[in-house]
CSV table of C-alpha atoms in Angstrom, one decimal:
chain,number,residue,atom,x,y,z
A,1,UNK,CA,27.6,-42.1,-47.4
A,2,UNK,CA,29.3,-42.4,-50.6
A,3,UNK,CA,30.3,-38.4,-49.8
A,4,UNK,CA,31.5,-39.3,-47.1
A,5,UNK,CA,33.8,-41.8,-47.7
A,6,UNK,CA,34.9,-39.9,-50.5
A,7,UNK,CA,35.8,-36.8,-48.3
A,8,UNK,CA,37.2,-39.1,-46.0
A,9,UNK,CA,39.9,-40.6,-48.6
A,10,UNK,CA,40.4,-37.4,-50.0
A,11,UNK,CA,41.1,-35.3,-46.8
A,12,UNK,CA,38.6,-33.4,-48.9
A,13,UNK,CA,40.0,-29.6,-47.6
A,14,UNK,CA,37.8,-27.1,-50.4
A,15,UNK,CA,33.7,-27.4,-50.8
A,16,UNK,CA,31.6,-28.9,-54.3
A,17,UNK,CA,32.6,-24.8,-55.6
A,18,UNK,CA,36.0,-25.3,-54.6
A,19,UNK,CA,36.6,-23.2,-51.7
A,20,UNK,CA,38.6,-23.8,-49.1
A,21,UNK,CA,37.9,-25.1,-46.0
A,22,UNK,CA,38.4,-23.1,-42.3
A,23,UNK,CA,37.9,-24.8,-39.6
A,24,UNK,CA,34.6,-23.6,-37.5
A,25,UNK,CA,32.9,-23.8,-34.1
A,26,UNK,CA,29.8,-24.1,-35.8
A,27,UNK,CA,25.9,-23.6,-34.7
A,28,UNK,CA,23.2,-26.6,-34.7
A,29,UNK,CA,23.8,-27.9,-38.0
A,30,UNK,CA,24.6,-31.3,-40.2
A,31,UNK,CA,27.2,-32.8,-41.5
A,32,UNK,CA,27.3,-32.8,-46.1
A,33,UNK,CA,29.3,-35.3,-46.2
A,34,UNK,CA,27.5,-37.9,-44.4
A,35,UNK,CA,24.4,-36.2,-43.1
A,36,UNK,CA,24.7,-36.2,-39.3
A,37,UNK,CA,22.8,-33.7,-36.8
A,38,UNK,CA,25.1,-31.9,-34.6
A,39,UNK,CA,24.6,-29.5,-32.5
A,40,UNK,CA,25.2,-26.1,-31.2
A,41,UNK,CA,29.1,-25.5,-30.6
A,42,UNK,CA,30.5,-28.5,-33.3
A,43,UNK,CA,34.2,-28.3,-34.2
A,44,UNK,CA,33.4,-29.1,-38.3
A,45,UNK,CA,36.2,-27.8,-41.1
A,46,UNK,CA,34.0,-24.4,-42.7
A,47,UNK,CA,33.2,-22.7,-45.7
A,48,UNK,CA,31.1,-20.0,-45.1
A,49,UNK,CA,31.1,-18.4,-48.5
A,50,UNK,CA,28.6,-22.0,-49.4
A,51,UNK,CA,27.0,-22.3,-45.9
A,52,UNK,CA,28.4,-26.5,-46.6
A,53,UNK,CA,30.7,-28.7,-43.4
A,54,UNK,CA,32.3,-31.1,-42.8
A,55,UNK,CA,32.4,-32.8,-39.6
A,56,UNK,CA,35.7,-34.9,-38.3
A,57,UNK,CA,35.3,-37.7,-39.3
A,58,UNK,CA,34.6,-36.3,-42.4
A,59,UNK,CA,37.2,-34.0,-42.6
A,60,UNK,CA,39.2,-34.0,-39.3
A,61,UNK,CA,41.0,-30.3,-38.6
A,62,UNK,CA,44.0,-32.2,-37.0
A,63,UNK,CA,46.7,-30.7,-39.4
A,64,UNK,CA,44.9,-28.8,-41.0
A,65,UNK,CA,45.2,-24.7,-42.5
A,66,UNK,CA,44.5,-22.2,-44.4
A,67,UNK,CA,46.2,-20.0,-46.0
A,68,UNK,CA,45.7,-16.3,-46.5
A,69,UNK,CA,44.3,-16.1,-48.8
A,70,UNK,CA,41.8,-18.6,-48.6
A,71,UNK,CA,40.8,-17.4,-45.0
A,72,UNK,CA,41.3,-14.0,-46.5
A,73,UNK,CA,38.5,-14.4,-49.7
A,74,UNK,CA,36.1,-15.8,-46.5
A,75,UNK,CA,36.4,-12.8,-44.0
A,76,UNK,CA,33.0,-11.0,-45.3
A,77,UNK,CA,30.9,-13.8,-44.8
A,78,UNK,CA,32.1,-14.9,-41.6
A,79,UNK,CA,31.6,-10.9,-40.4
A,80,UNK,CA,28.2,-11.7,-41.9
A,81,UNK,CA,27.8,-14.7,-40.2
A,82,UNK,CA,28.7,-13.3,-36.9
A,83,UNK,CA,26.9,-9.8,-37.2
A,84,UNK,CA,23.4,-11.9,-37.9
A,85,UNK,CA,23.8,-14.2,-34.9
A,86,UNK,CA,24.0,-10.9,-33.0
A,87,UNK,CA,21.0,-9.5,-34.5
A,88,UNK,CA,19.3,-13.3,-33.9
A,89,UNK,CA,20.6,-12.8,-30.0
A,90,UNK,CA,19.2,-9.3,-29.3
A,91,UNK,CA,15.7,-10.3,-30.6
A,92,UNK,CA,15.8,-13.9,-28.6
A,93,UNK,CA,17.0,-11.3,-25.8
A,94,UNK,CA,13.5,-9.0,-25.9
A,95,UNK,CA,10.8,-11.9,-26.1
A,96,UNK,CA,13.0,-13.0,-23.4
A,97,UNK,CA,12.3,-9.4,-21.7
A,98,UNK,CA,8.5,-8.9,-22.8
A,99,UNK,CA,7.5,-12.6,-21.6
A,100,UNK,CA,9.5,-11.8,-18.3
A,101,UNK,CA,7.6,-8.1,-17.9
A,102,UNK,CA,5.3,-7.7,-20.5
A,103,UNK,CA,2.2,-7.7,-17.5
A,104,UNK,CA,4.0,-4.9,-16.0
A,105,UNK,CA,4.0,-3.2,-18.9
A,106,UNK,CA,0.5,-3.2,-20.5
A,107,UNK,CA,0.0,-3.1,-16.5
A,108,UNK,CA,2.0,0.9,-16.4
A,109,UNK,CA,-0.1,1.0,-20.4
A,110,UNK,CA,-3.0,1.3,-18.4
A,111,UNK,CA,-1.9,3.2,-15.4
A,112,UNK,CA,-0.5,6.0,-18.1
A,113,UNK,CA,-4.0,5.8,-19.7
A,114,UNK,CA,-6.2,6.4,-16.7
A,115,UNK,CA,-3.9,9.5,-15.2
A,116,UNK,CA,-3.8,11.0,-19.1
A,117,UNK,CA,-7.7,10.8,-18.9
A,118,UNK,CA,-7.5,12.0,-16.0
A,119,UNK,CA,-5.3,15.7,-16.9
A,120,UNK,CA,-7.7,15.7,-19.7
A,121,UNK,CA,-10.3,15.6,-18.1
A,122,UNK,CA,-8.9,18.5,-15.1
A,123,UNK,CA,-7.5,21.1,-18.3
A,124,UNK,CA,-11.5,20.4,-19.7
A,125,UNK,CA,-12.9,21.1,-16.5
A,126,UNK,CA,-10.7,24.1,-15.3
A,127,UNK,CA,-11.2,25.8,-19.0
A,128,UNK,CA,-15.2,25.9,-17.6
A,129,UNK,CA,-14.5,27.4,-14.4
A,130,UNK,CA,-12.8,29.4,-12.2
A,131,UNK,CA,-13.8,27.6,-8.6
A,132,UNK,CA,-11.8,24.1,-9.1
A,133,UNK,CA,-13.4,23.2,-5.5
A,134,UNK,CA,-17.0,22.4,-6.8
A,135,UNK,CA,-15.8,20.2,-8.9
A,136,UNK,CA,-14.1,17.7,-7.2
A,137,UNK,CA,-14.1,14.7,-9.0
A,138,UNK,CA,-15.9,12.0,-6.6
A,139,UNK,CA,-14.6,7.8,-7.1
A,140,UNK,CA,-16.3,6.1,-8.8
A,141,UNK,CA,-18.0,2.4,-8.2
A,142,UNK,CA,-16.0,0.4,-9.9
A,143,UNK,CA,-12.7,2.2,-8.6
A,144,UNK,CA,-14.0,1.7,-4.5
A,145,UNK,CA,-14.3,-2.2,-5.5
A,146,UNK,CA,-11.0,-2.6,-7.0
A,147,UNK,CA,-9.5,-1.0,-4.2
A,148,UNK,CA,-11.8,-3.0,-1.8
A,149,UNK,CA,-10.8,-6.0,-3.0
A,150,UNK,CA,-7.6,-5.5,-3.5
A,151,UNK,CA,-7.1,-4.6,1.1
A,152,UNK,CA,-9.3,-7.8,0.8
A,153,UNK,CA,-7.5,-10.0,-0.4
A,154,UNK,CA,-4.1,-8.4,1.6
A,155,UNK,CA,-5.3,-8.4,5.2
A,156,UNK,CA,-8.0,-11.7,4.6
A,157,UNK,CA,-6.2,-14.4,2.8
A,158,UNK,CA,-3.1,-15.4,4.0
A,159,UNK,CA,-0.6,-18.5,5.5
A,160,UNK,CA,-2.7,-19.6,8.8
A,161,UNK,CA,0.9,-18.6,10.9
A,162,UNK,CA,2.1,-15.5,8.3
A,163,UNK,CA,-0.6,-13.3,10.3
A,164,UNK,CA,3.0,-10.4,9.7
A,165,UNK,CA,3.6,-9.9,6.4
A,166,UNK,CA,7.2,-9.8,4.8
A,167,UNK,CA,8.7,-7.2,3.1
A,168,UNK,CA,8.2,-8.6,-0.1
A,169,UNK,CA,4.3,-8.6,0.8
A,170,UNK,CA,4.3,-5.4,1.4
A,171,UNK,CA,6.7,-4.5,-2.1
A,172,UNK,CA,4.0,-6.2,-4.0
A,173,UNK,CA,0.5,-4.9,-2.3
A,174,UNK,CA,1.7,-1.5,-2.3
A,175,UNK,CA,2.6,-1.7,-6.4
A,176,UNK,CA,-1.1,-2.6,-6.6
A,177,UNK,CA,-1.8,-0.1,-4.4
A,178,UNK,CA,-0.1,3.0,-6.4
A,179,UNK,CA,-1.6,1.5,-9.3
A,180,UNK,CA,-4.8,2.1,-7.8
A,181,UNK,CA,-3.7,5.0,-6.6
A,182,UNK,CA,-3.1,6.4,-9.6
A,183,UNK,CA,-5.9,5.4,-11.5
A,184,UNK,CA,-8.7,7.1,-9.4
A,185,UNK,CA,-6.1,10.1,-8.0
A,186,UNK,CA,-7.7,9.9,-5.1
A,187,UNK,CA,-6.5,8.1,-1.3
A,188,UNK,CA,-10.1,8.1,-0.1
A,189,UNK,CA,-11.4,4.5,-1.9
A,190,UNK,CA,-8.2,2.9,-0.2
A,191,UNK,CA,-8.7,4.7,2.4
A,192,UNK,CA,-12.1,3.4,2.7
A,193,UNK,CA,-11.3,-0.3,2.4
A,194,UNK,CA,-8.6,0.0,5.2
A,195,UNK,CA,-11.1,1.7,7.2
A,196,UNK,CA,-13.9,-1.7,6.6
A,197,UNK,CA,-10.4,-3.7,8.4
A,198,UNK,CA,-11.3,-1.8,12.1
A,199,UNK,CA,-14.7,-1.6,12.1
A,200,UNK,CA,-15.4,-4.3,13.9
A,201,UNK,CA,-16.2,-2.6,18.0
A,202,UNK,CA,-18.0,-5.9,19.1
A,203,UNK,CA,-14.4,-7.6,18.1
A,204,UNK,CA,-12.8,-7.8,22.1
A,205,UNK,CA,-9.4,-9.1,20.3
A,206,UNK,CA,-6.5,-8.6,17.2
A,207,UNK,CA,-8.3,-8.9,14.6
A,208,UNK,CA,-5.1,-10.8,12.0
A,209,UNK,CA,-6.9,-8.8,9.3
A,210,UNK,CA,-6.2,-5.7,12.0
A,211,UNK,CA,-2.7,-7.0,12.4
A,212,UNK,CA,-1.7,-6.2,8.2
A,213,UNK,CA,-4.0,-3.7,7.0
A,214,UNK,CA,-1.1,-2.1,10.8
A,215,UNK,CA,1.2,-3.4,9.0
A,216,UNK,CA,0.6,-1.8,5.6
A,217,UNK,CA,0.5,1.4,7.2
A,218,UNK,CA,3.0,1.4,8.6
A,219,UNK,CA,5.5,0.7,5.8
A,220,UNK,CA,2.6,3.5,3.7
A,221,UNK,CA,5.0,6.2,5.6
A,222,UNK,CA,8.1,6.0,3.7
A,223,UNK,CA,6.5,5.6,0.7
A,224,UNK,CA,6.3,9.4,-0.1
A,225,UNK,CA,3.4,11.9,0.0
A,226,UNK,CA,1.3,9.0,-1.6
A,227,UNK,CA,0.7,6.8,1.5
A,228,UNK,CA,0.6,10.1,3.2
A,229,UNK,CA,-2.3,10.9,2.0
A,230,UNK,CA,-3.6,7.8,2.0
A,231,UNK,CA,-3.6,7.6,6.3
A,232,UNK,CA,-4.5,11.1,6.2
A,233,UNK,CA,-7.5,9.4,5.5
A,234,UNK,CA,-7.7,6.5,7.4
A,235,UNK,CA,-6.7,8.0,11.3
A,236,UNK,CA,-9.1,9.7,12.2
A,237,UNK,CA,-12.2,7.7,11.4
A,238,UNK,CA,-9.9,4.4,12.4
A,239,UNK,CA,-7.4,6.0,15.7
A,240,UNK,CA,-9.4,4.9,18.5
A,241,UNK,CA,-9.7,2.0,17.0
A,242,UNK,CA,-6.2,1.9,17.0
A,243,UNK,CA,-5.4,2.7,19.5
A,244,UNK,CA,-7.5,0.6,21.5
A,245,UNK,CA,-5.3,-2.0,19.4
A,246,UNK,CA,-2.0,-0.4,20.8
A,247,UNK,CA,-3.5,0.0,24.9
A,248,UNK,CA,-4.1,-4.2,24.8
A,249,UNK,CA,-1.8,-5.9,27.3
A,250,UNK,CA,-0.6,-8.8,25.5
A,251,UNK,CA,0.8,-12.4,27.1
A,252,UNK,CA,4.1,-12.2,24.6
A,253,UNK,CA,4.6,-11.0,20.9
A,254,UNK,CA,3.8,-14.1,19.2
A,255,UNK,CA,1.0,-13.5,19.1
A,256,UNK,CA,-1.8,-12.1,17.6
A,257,UNK,CA,-2.8,-9.8,20.0
A,258,UNK,CA,1.4,-9.1,20.3
A,259,UNK,CA,1.7,-9.2,16.9
A,260,UNK,CA,-0.9,-6.2,17.3
A,261,UNK,CA,-0.3,-4.1,20.0
A,262,UNK,CA,2.9,-3.6,19.1
A,263,UNK,CA,2.4,-2.9,14.9
A,264,UNK,CA,-0.7,-0.1,16.6
A,265,UNK,CA,1.6,1.6,18.5
A,266,UNK,CA,4.7,1.9,15.5
A,267,UNK,CA,1.9,3.4,13.4
A,268,UNK,CA,0.5,5.4,16.2
A,269,UNK,CA,4.5,7.2,16.9
A,270,UNK,CA,5.0,7.2,13.0
A,271,UNK,CA,1.5,9.1,12.6
A,272,UNK,CA,2.5,11.5,15.6
A,273,UNK,CA,6.1,12.1,14.1
A,274,UNK,CA,5.0,13.2,10.6
A,275,UNK,CA,2.6,15.2,11.4
A,276,UNK,CA,4.7,17.1,14.0
A,277,UNK,CA,8.2,17.7,10.9
A,278,UNK,CA,4.4,19.2,8.8
A,279,UNK,CA,3.1,21.8,11.9
A,280,UNK,CA,6.5,22.5,11.8
């Protein structure tokens, strides 16, 4: 407090080493006159060379004027401080990016590793034999189980009032499906998991899980070659059931019957259009 009083009484405009103090918007810190702790953005009188500051009470900024040489001599130190603050801001931004996107980056790394392993295996196979068809890899039990879990979670676990998935739901499901496809490079595990959702011939009505599966297949029609490859594997085994769902009479569009009929008809129409394009 004694130093603060002296600074206030004398209107000190220099640091203890005699460097001229300049007005500055400071980061969070402590006044070297009275010990006051102030937040980021505090208006102070400052010597960057010594990193020495006085608050508004100890050294009011009103009427303060800096000399040309005083400002010039401090310029390199303020520049260095600004650069340091910029690097800190970049570090904080990178940390925030990693916190938010770290899981996605890790998943992408796993997919890249899986694809690299498959390519390496194919290269070894081609070097060992010219007959590629005899060496097509069968999806592993792990690939099939992971596909089953993902499809069951989407088709059978959802709020009762939300049978039809939203576009956000479909986008998230496709992200998981495409990752699984990249791991096995085969549509078969996913196609088998989806076909199981239609394997209920004794069920007279439309199961909500079927509506969800139909919605996913509809969405995959617009997902490029991978989506169409999965659908091509599904339709020969599930087309009869899907055709029956499309032909069912429904009282309204809001219940499972109506939603199933609408989505099934749309899917059959899209797959028939795709088949015509492929023939042409």
